[in-house]
CSV table of C-alpha atoms and ligand atoms in Angstrom, one decimal:
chain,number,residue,atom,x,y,z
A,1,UNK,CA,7.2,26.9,-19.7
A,2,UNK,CA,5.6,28.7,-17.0
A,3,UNK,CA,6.7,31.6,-14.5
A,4,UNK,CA,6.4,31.6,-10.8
A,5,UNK,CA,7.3,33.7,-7.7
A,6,UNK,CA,8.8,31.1,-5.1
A,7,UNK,CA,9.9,32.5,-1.9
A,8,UNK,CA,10.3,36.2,-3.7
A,9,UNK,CA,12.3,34.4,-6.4
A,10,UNK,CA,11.1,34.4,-9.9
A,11,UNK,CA,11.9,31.1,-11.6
A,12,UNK,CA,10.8,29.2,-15.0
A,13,UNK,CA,9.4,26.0,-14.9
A,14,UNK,CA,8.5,23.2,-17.0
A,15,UNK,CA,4.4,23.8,-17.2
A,16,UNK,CA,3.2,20.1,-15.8
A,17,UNK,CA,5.6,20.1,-12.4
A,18,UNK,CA,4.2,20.6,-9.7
A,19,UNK,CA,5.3,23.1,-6.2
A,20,UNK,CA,7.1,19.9,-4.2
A,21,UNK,CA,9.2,19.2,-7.7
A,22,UNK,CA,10.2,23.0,-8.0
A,23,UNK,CA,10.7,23.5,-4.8
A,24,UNK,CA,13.5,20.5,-4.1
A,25,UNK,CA,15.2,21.6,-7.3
A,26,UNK,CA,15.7,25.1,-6.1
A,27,UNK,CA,16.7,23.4,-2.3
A,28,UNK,CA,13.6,24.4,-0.7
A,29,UNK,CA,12.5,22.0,2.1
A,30,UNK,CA,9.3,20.9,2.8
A,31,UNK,CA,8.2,18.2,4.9
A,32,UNK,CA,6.2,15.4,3.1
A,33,UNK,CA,4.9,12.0,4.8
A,34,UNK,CA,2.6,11.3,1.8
A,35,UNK,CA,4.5,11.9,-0.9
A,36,UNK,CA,6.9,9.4,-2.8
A,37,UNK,CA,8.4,10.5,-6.5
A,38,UNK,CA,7.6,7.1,-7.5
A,39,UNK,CA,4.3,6.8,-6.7
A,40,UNK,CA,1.3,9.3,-8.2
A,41,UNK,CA,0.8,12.0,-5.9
A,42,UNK,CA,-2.2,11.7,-2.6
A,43,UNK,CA,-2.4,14.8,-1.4
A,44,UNK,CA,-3.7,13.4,1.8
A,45,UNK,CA,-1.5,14.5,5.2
A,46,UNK,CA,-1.1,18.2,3.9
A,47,UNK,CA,2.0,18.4,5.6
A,48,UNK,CA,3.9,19.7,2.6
A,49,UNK,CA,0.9,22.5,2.4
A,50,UNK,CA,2.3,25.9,1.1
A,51,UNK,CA,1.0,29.4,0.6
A,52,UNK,CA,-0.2,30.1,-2.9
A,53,UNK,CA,-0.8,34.2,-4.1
A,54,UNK,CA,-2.8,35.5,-7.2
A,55,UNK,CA,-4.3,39.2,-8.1
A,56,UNK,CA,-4.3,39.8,-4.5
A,57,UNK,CA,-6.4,36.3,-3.1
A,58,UNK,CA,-4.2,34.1,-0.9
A,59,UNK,CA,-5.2,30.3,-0.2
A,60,UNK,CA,-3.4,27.1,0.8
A,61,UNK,CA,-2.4,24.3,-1.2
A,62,UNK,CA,-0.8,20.8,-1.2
A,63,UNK,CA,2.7,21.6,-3.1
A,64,UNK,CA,2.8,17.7,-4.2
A,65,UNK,CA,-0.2,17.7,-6.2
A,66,UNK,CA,-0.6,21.7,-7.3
A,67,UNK,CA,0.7,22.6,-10.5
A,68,UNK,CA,3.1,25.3,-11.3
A,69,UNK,CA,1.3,28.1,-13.0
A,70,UNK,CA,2.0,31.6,-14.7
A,71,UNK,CA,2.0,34.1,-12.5
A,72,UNK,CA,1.7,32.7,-9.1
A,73,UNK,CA,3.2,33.9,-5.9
A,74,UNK,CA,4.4,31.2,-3.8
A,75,UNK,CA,5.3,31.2,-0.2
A,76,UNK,CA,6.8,28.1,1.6
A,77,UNK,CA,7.4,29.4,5.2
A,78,UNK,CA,5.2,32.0,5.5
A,79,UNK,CA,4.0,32.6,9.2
A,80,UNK,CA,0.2,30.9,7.9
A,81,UNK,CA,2.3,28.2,6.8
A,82,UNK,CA,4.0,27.4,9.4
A,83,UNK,CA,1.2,27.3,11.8
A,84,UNK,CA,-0.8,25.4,9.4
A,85,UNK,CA,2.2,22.4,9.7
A,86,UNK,CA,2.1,22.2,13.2
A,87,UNK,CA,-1.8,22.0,13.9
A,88,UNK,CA,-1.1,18.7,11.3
A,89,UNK,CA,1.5,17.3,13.1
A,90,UNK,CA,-0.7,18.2,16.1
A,91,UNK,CA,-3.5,16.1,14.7
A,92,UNK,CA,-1.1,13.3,13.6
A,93,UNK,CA,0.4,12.8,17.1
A,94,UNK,CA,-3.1,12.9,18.7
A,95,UNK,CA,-3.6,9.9,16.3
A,96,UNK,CA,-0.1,8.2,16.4
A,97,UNK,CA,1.3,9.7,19.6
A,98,UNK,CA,4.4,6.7,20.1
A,99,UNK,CA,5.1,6.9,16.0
A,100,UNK,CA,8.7,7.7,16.1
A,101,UNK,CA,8.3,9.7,12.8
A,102,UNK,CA,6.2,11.8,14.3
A,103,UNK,CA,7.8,12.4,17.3
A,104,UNK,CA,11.0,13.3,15.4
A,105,UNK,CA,8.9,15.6,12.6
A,106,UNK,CA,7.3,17.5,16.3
A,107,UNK,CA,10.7,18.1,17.3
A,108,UNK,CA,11.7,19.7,14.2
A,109,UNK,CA,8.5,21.9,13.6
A,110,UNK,CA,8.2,23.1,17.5
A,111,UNK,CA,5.1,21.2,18.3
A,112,UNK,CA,5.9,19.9,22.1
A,113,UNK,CA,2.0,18.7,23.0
A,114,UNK,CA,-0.6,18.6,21.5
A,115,UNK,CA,-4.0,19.7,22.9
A,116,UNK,CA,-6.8,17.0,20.9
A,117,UNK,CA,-7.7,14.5,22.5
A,118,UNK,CA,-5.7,10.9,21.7
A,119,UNK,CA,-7.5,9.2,19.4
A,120,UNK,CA,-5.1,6.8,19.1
A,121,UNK,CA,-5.5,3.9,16.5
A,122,UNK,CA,-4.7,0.6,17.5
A,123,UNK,CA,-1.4,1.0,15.0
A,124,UNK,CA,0.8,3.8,13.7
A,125,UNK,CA,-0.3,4.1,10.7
A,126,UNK,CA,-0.9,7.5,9.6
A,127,UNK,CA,-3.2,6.9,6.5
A,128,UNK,CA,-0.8,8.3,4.3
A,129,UNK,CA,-1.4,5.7,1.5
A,130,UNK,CA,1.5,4.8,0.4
A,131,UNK,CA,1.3,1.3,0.6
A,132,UNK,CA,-1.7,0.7,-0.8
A,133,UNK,CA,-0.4,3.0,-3.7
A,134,UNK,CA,2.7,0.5,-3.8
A,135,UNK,CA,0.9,-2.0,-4.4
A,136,UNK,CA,-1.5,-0.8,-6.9
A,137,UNK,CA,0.7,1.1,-9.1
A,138,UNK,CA,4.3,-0.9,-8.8
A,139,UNK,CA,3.3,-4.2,-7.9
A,140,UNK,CA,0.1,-3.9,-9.9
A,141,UNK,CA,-1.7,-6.8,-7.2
A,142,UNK,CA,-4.3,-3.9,-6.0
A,143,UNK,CA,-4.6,-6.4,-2.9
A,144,UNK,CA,-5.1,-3.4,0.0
A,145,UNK,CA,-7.2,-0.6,0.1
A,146,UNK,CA,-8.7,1.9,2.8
A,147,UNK,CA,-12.3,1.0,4.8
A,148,UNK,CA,-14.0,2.7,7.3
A,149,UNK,CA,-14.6,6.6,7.8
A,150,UNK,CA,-13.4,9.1,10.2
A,151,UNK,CA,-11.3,7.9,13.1
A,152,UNK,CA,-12.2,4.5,12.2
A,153,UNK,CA,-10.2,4.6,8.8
A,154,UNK,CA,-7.7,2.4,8.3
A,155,UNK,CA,-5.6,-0.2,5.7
A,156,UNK,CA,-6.8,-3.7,4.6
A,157,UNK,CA,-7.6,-5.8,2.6
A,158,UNK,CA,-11.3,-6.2,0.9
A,159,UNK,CA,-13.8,-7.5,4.1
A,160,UNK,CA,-11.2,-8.2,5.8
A,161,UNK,CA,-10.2,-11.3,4.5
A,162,UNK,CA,-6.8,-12.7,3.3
A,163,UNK,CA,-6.0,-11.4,-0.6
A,164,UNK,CA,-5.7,-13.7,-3.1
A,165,UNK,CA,-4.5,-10.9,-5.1
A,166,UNK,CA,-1.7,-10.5,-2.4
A,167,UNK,CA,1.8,-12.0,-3.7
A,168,UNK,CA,3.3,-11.6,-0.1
A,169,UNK,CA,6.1,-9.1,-1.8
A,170,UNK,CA,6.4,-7.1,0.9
A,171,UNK,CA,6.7,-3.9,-0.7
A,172,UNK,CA,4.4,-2.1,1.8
A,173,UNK,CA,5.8,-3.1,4.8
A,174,UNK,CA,8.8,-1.6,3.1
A,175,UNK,CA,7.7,1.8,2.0
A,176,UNK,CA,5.3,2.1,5.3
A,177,UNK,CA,7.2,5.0,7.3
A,178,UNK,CA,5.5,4.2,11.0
A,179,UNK,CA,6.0,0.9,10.3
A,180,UNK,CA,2.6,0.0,10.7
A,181,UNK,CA,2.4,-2.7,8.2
A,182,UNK,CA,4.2,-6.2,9.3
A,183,UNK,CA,3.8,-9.4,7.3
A,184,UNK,CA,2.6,-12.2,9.1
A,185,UNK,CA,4.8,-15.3,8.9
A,186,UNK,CA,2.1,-17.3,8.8
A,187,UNK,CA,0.2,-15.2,6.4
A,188,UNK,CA,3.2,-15.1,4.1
A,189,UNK,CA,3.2,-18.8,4.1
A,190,UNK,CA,-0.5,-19.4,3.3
A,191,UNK,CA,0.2,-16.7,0.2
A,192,UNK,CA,2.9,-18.0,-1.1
A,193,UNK,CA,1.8,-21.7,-1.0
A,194,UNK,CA,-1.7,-21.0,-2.2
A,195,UNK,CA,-1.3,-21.8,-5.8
A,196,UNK,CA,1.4,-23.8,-6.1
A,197,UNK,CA,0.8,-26.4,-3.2
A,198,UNK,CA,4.3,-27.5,-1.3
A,199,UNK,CA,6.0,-25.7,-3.8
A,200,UNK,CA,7.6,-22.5,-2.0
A,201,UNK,CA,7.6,-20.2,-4.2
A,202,UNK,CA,10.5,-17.2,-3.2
A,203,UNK,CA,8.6,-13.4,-3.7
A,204,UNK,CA,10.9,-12.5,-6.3
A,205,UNK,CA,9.7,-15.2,-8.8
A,206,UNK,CA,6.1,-14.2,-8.0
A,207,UNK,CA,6.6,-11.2,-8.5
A,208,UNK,CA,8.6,-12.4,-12.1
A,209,UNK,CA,12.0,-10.7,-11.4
A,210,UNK,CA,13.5,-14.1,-11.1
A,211,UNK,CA,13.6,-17.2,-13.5
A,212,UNK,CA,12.5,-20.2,-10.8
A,213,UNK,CA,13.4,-20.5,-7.2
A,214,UNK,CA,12.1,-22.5,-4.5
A,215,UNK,CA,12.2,-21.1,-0.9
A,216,UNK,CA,14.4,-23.4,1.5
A,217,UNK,CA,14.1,-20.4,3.9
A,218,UNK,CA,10.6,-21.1,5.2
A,219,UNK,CA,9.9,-17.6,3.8
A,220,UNK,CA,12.4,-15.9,6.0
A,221,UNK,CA,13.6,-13.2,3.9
A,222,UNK,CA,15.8,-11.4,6.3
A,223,UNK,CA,18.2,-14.5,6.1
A,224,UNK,CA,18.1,-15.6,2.7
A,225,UNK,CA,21.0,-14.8,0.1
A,226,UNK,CA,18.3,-14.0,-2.4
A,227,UNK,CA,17.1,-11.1,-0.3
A,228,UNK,CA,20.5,-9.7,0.4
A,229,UNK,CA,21.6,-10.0,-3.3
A,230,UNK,CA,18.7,-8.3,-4.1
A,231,UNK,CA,19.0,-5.3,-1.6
A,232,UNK,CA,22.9,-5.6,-2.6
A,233,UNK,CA,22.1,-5.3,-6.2
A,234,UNK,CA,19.4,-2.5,-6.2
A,235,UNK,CA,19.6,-0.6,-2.7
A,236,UNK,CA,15.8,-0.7,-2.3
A,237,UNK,CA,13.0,-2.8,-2.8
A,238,UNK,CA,13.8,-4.1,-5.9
A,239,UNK,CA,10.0,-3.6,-7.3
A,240,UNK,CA,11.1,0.3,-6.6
A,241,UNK,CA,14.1,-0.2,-8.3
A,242,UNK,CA,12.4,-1.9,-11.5
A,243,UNK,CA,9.3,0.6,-11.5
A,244,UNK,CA,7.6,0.0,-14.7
A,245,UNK,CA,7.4,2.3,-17.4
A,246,UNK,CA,4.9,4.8,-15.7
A,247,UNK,CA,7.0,7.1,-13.9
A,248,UNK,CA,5.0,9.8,-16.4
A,249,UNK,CA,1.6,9.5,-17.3
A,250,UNK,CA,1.1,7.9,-20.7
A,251,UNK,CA,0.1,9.6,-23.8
A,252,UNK,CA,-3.2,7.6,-26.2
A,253,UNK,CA,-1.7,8.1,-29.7
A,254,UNK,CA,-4.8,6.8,-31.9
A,255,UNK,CA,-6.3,4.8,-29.0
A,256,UNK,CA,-3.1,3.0,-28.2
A,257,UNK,CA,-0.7,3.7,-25.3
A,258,UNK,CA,2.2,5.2,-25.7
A,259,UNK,CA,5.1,6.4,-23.1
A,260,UNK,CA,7.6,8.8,-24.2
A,261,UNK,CA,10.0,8.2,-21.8
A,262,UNK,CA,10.8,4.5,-23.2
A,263,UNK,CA,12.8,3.7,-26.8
A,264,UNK,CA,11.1,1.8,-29.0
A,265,UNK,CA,12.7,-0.4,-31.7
A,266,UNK,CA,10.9,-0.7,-35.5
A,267,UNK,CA,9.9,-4.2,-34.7
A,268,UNK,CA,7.8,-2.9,-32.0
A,269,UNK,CA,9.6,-3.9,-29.0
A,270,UNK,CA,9.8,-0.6,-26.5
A,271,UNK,CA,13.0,-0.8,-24.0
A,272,UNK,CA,13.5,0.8,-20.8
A,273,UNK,CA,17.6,1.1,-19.5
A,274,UNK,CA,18.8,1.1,-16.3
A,275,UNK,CA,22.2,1.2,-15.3
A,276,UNK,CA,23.0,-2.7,-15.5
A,277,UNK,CA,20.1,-3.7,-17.8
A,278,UNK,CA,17.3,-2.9,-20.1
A,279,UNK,CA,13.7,-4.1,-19.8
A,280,UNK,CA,11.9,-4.9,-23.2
A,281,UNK,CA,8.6,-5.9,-23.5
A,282,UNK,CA,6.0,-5.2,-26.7
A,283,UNK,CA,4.2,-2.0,-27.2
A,284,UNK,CA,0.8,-2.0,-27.1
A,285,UNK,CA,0.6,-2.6,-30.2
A,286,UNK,CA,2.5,-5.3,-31.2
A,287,UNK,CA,1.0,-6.6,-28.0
A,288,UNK,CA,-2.5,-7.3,-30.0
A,289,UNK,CA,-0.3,-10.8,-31.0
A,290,UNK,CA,-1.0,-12.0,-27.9
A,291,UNK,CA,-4.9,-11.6,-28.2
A,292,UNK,CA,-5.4,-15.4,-29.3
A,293,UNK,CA,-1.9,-16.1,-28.1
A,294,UNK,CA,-1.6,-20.1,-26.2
A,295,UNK,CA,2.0,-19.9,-26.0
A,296,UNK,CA,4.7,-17.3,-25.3
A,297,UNK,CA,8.4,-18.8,-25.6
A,298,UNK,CA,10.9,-16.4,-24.2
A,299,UNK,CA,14.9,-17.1,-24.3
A,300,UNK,CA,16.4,-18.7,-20.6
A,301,UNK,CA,18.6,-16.7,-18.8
A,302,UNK,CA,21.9,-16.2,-19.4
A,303,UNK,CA,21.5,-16.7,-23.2
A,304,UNK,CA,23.1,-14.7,-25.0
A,305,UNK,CA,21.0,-12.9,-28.3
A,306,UNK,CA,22.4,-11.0,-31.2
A,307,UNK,CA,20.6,-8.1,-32.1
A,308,UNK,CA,17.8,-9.2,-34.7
A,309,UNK,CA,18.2,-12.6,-33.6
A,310,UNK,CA,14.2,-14.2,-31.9
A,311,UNK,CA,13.4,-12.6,-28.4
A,312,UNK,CA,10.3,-14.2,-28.0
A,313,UNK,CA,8.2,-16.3,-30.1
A,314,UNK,CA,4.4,-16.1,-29.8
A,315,UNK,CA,2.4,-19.2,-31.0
A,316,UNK,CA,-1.6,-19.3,-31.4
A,317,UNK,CA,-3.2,-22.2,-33.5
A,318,UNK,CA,-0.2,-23.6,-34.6
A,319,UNK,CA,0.9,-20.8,-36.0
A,320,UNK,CA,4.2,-18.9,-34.7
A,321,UNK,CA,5.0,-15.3,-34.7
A,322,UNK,CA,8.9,-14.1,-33.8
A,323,UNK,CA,10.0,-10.9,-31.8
A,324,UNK,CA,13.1,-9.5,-32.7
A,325,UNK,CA,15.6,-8.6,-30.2
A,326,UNK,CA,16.2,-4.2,-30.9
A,327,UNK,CA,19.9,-4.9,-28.9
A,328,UNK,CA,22.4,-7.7,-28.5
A,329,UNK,CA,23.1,-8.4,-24.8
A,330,UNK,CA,22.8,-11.5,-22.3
A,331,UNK,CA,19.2,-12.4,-20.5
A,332,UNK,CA,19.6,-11.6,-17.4
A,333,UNK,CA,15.7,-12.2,-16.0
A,334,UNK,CA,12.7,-13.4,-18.2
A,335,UNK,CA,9.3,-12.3,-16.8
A,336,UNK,CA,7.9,-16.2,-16.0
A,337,UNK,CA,4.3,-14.5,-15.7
A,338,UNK,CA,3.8,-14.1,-19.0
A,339,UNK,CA,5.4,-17.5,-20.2
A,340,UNK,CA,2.6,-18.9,-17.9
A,341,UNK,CA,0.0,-16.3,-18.7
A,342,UNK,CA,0.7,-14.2,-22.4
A,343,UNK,CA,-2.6,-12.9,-22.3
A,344,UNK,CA,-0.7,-10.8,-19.3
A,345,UNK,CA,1.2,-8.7,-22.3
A,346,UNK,CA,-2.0,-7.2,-23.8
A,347,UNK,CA,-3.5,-6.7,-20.4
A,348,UNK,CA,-0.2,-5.1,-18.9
A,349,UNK,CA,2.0,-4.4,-22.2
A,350,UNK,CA,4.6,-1.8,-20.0
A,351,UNK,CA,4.5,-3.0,-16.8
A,352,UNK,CA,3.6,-6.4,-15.4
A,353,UNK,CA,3.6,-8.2,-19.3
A,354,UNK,CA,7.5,-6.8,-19.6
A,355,UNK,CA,9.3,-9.8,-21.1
A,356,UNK,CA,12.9,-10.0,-20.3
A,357,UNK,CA,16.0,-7.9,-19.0
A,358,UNK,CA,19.2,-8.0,-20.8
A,359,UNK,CA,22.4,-7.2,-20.1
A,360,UNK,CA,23.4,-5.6,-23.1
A,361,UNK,CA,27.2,-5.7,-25.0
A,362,UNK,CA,26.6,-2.0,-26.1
A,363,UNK,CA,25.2,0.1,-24.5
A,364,UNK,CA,25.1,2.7,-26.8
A,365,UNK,CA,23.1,0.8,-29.3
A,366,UNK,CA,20.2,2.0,-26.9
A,367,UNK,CA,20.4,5.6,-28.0
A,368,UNK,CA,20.0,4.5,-31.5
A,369,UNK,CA,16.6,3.5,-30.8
A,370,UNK,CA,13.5,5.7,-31.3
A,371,UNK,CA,12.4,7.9,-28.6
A,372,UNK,CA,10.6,10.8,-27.6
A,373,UNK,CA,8.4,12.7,-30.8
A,374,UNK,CA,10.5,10.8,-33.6
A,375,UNK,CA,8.9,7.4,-32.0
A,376,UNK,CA,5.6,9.2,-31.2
A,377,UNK,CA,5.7,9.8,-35.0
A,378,UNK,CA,6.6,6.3,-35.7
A,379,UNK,CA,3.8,4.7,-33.6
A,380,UNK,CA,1.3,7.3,-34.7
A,381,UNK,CA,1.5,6.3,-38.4
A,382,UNK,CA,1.6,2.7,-37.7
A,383,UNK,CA,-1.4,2.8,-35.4
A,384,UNK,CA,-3.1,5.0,-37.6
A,385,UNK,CA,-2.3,2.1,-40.4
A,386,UNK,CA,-3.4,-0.5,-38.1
A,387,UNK,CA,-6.6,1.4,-37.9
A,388,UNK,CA,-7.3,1.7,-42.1
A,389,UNK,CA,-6.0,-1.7,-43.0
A,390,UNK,CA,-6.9,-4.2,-40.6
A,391,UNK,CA,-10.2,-2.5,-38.4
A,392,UNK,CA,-11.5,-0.7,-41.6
A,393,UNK,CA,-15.0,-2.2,-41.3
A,394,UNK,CA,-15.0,-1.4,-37.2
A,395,UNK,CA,-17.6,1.2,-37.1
A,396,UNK,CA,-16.1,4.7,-36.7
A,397,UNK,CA,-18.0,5.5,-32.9
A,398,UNK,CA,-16.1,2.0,-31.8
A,399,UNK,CA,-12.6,3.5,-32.5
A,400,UNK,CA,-12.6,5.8,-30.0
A,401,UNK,CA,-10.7,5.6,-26.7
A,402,UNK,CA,-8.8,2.3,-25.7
A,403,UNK,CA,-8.5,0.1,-28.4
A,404,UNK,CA,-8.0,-3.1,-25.7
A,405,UNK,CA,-10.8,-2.0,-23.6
A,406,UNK,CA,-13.4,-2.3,-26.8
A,407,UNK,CA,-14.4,-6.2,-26.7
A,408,UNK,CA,-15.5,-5.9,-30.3
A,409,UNK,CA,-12.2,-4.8,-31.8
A,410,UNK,CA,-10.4,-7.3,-29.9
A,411,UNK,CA,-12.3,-10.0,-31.5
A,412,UNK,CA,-12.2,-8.9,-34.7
A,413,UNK,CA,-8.2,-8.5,-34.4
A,414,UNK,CA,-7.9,-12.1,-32.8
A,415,UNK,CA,-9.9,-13.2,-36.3
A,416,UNK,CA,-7.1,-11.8,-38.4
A,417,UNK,CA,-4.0,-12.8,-36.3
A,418,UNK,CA,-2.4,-13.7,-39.3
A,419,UNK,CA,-3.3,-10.7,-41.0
A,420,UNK,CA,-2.1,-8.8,-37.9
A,421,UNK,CA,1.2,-10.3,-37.8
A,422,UNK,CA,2.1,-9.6,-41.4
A,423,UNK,CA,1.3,-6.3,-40.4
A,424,UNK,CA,2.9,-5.6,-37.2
A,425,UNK,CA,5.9,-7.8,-37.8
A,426,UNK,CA,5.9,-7.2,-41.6
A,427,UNK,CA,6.8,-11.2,-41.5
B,1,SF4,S1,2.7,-7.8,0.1
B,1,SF4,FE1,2.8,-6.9,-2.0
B,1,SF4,S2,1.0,-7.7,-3.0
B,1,SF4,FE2,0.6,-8.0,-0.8
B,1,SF4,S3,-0.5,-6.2,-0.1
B,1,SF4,FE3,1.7,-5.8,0.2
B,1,SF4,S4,2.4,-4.7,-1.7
B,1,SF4,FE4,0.4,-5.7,-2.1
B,2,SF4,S1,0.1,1.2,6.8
B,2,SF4,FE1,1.9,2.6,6.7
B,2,SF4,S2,2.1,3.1,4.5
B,2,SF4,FE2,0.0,2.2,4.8
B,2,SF4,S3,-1.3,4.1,5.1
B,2,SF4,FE3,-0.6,3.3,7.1
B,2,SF4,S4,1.2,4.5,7.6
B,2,SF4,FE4,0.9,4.7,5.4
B,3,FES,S1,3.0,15.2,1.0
B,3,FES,FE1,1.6,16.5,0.0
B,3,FES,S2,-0.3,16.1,0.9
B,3,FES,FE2,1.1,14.6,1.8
């Protein structure tokens, strides 16, 4: 814990938060237009800059991305503040002047004109980011990206060309607050037909949060009963909704990823609740099955599984390995990307190479599961078994950092699969 002045308040604060995070707990507001809790933090409009004191040296900072530290003197309305907010919305409406957002944000920090001159952009967009952040760290397609320097900046996708890597979800034209991002029709069509020929696939199976489903909508979202059960069900974009496991940074516990945040059952299957579901998919260990993996069978939806009974069952060479189930419940989604793909699980073991979502019969049997430093133990003496029995003659130097990034170790532990499975499954 650390302890801070805020506004002539002193308050204690978990160490890693940062101003923003304090701040809305204690009720403070301050305007942010490149900020989003989900997303990792840009520190790119300033708008949410705030006045930071220390042995008698003042400076400004972004409160979204500055830490809260001992000692600190914080000032969120201060007169430098203040003035520092408008010249930004200043500079903003010189670029965006018909942005609604911006008009509205003028209004409420007194700026009436602004005296740069327009640079307007042929868009609103306002650089803050967040869509290209979506869709790097949610949707995990890295399709769009920034190009071009100065006033010339703006959002696109690599040269200019249409993304392959683009699964038409629509998840930045959603979190874009101008508005400056609209899918194409005909864009969306060429997307969403590109690999799969006549066969329309609907955004939500791309994106593997539904089984199989062929668009009869001509990709119309708005007035599809898909979209609206969707938005009924989850009140946002439902890849918001289903964030994967990242909403903290990770921790390496002997090389291997590990999130504290998650449970984790013994068979090595981590689980991530909701209110209506929980999300299982292998930890990254367990996820070294699916190395030499050339099958993934997952149960179909609406199955119901008993607790211990197989929740996936991962073949290579003939050979099968099963996947118990930590929880009874009914499937309500199974991830089709890694059916089609398993290789996905070792590449993506929290987020896009999650297996299914069950509904599950009780609920409480999720708090029996291991989390936070009893299943860092857990997974720290199992990795750290891993490591002795079945890398023992991996040179020492080749051990360190990401087990899955080191080409070496992954072929050696796709030569003892077997081995590997006895180990991790204790099968
Ligand atoms: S539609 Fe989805 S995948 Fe395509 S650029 Fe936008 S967020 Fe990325
Ligand atoms: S297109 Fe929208 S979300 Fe993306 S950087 Fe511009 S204003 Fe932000
Ligand atoms: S919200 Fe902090 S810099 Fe944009």
């Amino acid at each position: 814990m650390v302890t801070l002045t805020i506004n002539g308040k002193k308050v204690k604060v978990k160490e890693n938060a940062t101003l923003l995070e304090v701040c809305r707990k204690m009720s403070i507001s301050i305007p942010t237009l490149c900020y989003h809790p989900d997303l990792s933090p840009h520190g790119s409009c300033r708008l949410c800059s705030v006045e930071i004191s220390k042995e008698g040296r003042s400076r400004m900072v972004t409160a979204c991305n500055y830490p809260a530290q001992d000692g600190i003197k914080v000032e969120t309305h201060s007169k430098r503040v203040l003035q520092t907010r408008r010249v930004l919305v200043e500079l903003l409406l010189a670029r965006c002047p018909n942005a609604p957002l911006l008009q509205k944000l003028a209004e409420e920090v007194g700026v009436k004109s602004h005296p740069f001159s327009t640079m307007a952009s042929d868009n609103d967009c306002i650089l803050c980011g967040l869509c290209i952040r979506t869709c790097r760290e949610l949707v995990g397609a890295n399709a769009i990206g920034f190009s071009m320097r100065g006033t010339q900046r703006k959002v696109g996708t690599p040269f200019e060309v249409a993304s392959e890597r683009c699964v038409a979800c629509g998840a930045c034209e959603y979190i874009c607050p101008t508005g400056a991002i609209k899918m194409e029709m005909d864009r969306i069509r060429k997307v969403r037909n590109s690999d799969t020929g006549t066969l329309r696939c609907c955004r939500y199976m791309r994106m593997g949060l539904i089984n199989f489903m062929v668009c009869s909508n001509g990709f119309e979202c708005w007035r599809c009963e898909i979209d609206q059960m969707m938005e009924d069900r989850f009140g946002t974009h439902p890849i918001f909704a289903l964030k994967p496991a990242k909403e903290k940074e990770p921790l390496s516990v002997n090389g291997f990823t590990f999130y504290p945040e998650l449970f984790y059952s013994e068979g090595h299957v981590w689980g991530k609740a909701s209110d209506q579901w929980v999300r299982l998919g292998l930890d990254e260990m367990a996820s070294l099955l699916t190395l030499k993996a050339d099958g993934l069978h997952l149960p179909a939806v609406g199955t119901g599984l008993k607790k211990k009974e197989v929740l996936a069952e991962i073949s290579a060479s003939g050979k099968k390995a099963k996947i118990l189930s930590p929880l009874s419940g009914v499937v309500s989604a199974v991830n089709r990307e890694v059916v089609e793909n398993p290789s996905l699980v070792w590449r993506d073991p929290y987020r896009r190479g999650w297996l299914i979502l069950l509904t599950p019969d009780h609920p409480e049997e999720i708090s029996k599961l291991l989390s936070g430093f009893k299943a860092k133990d857990w997974y720290s003496k199992q990795t750290s078994n891993l490591l002795d029995h079945i890398l023992k003659r991996a040179s020492n130097s080749s051990l360190n950092g990401d087990i899955l990034e080191n080409a070496n170790l992954r072929e050696i532990l796709r030569g003892k699969w077997e081995k590997l499975v006895k180990f991790v499954l204790g099968e």
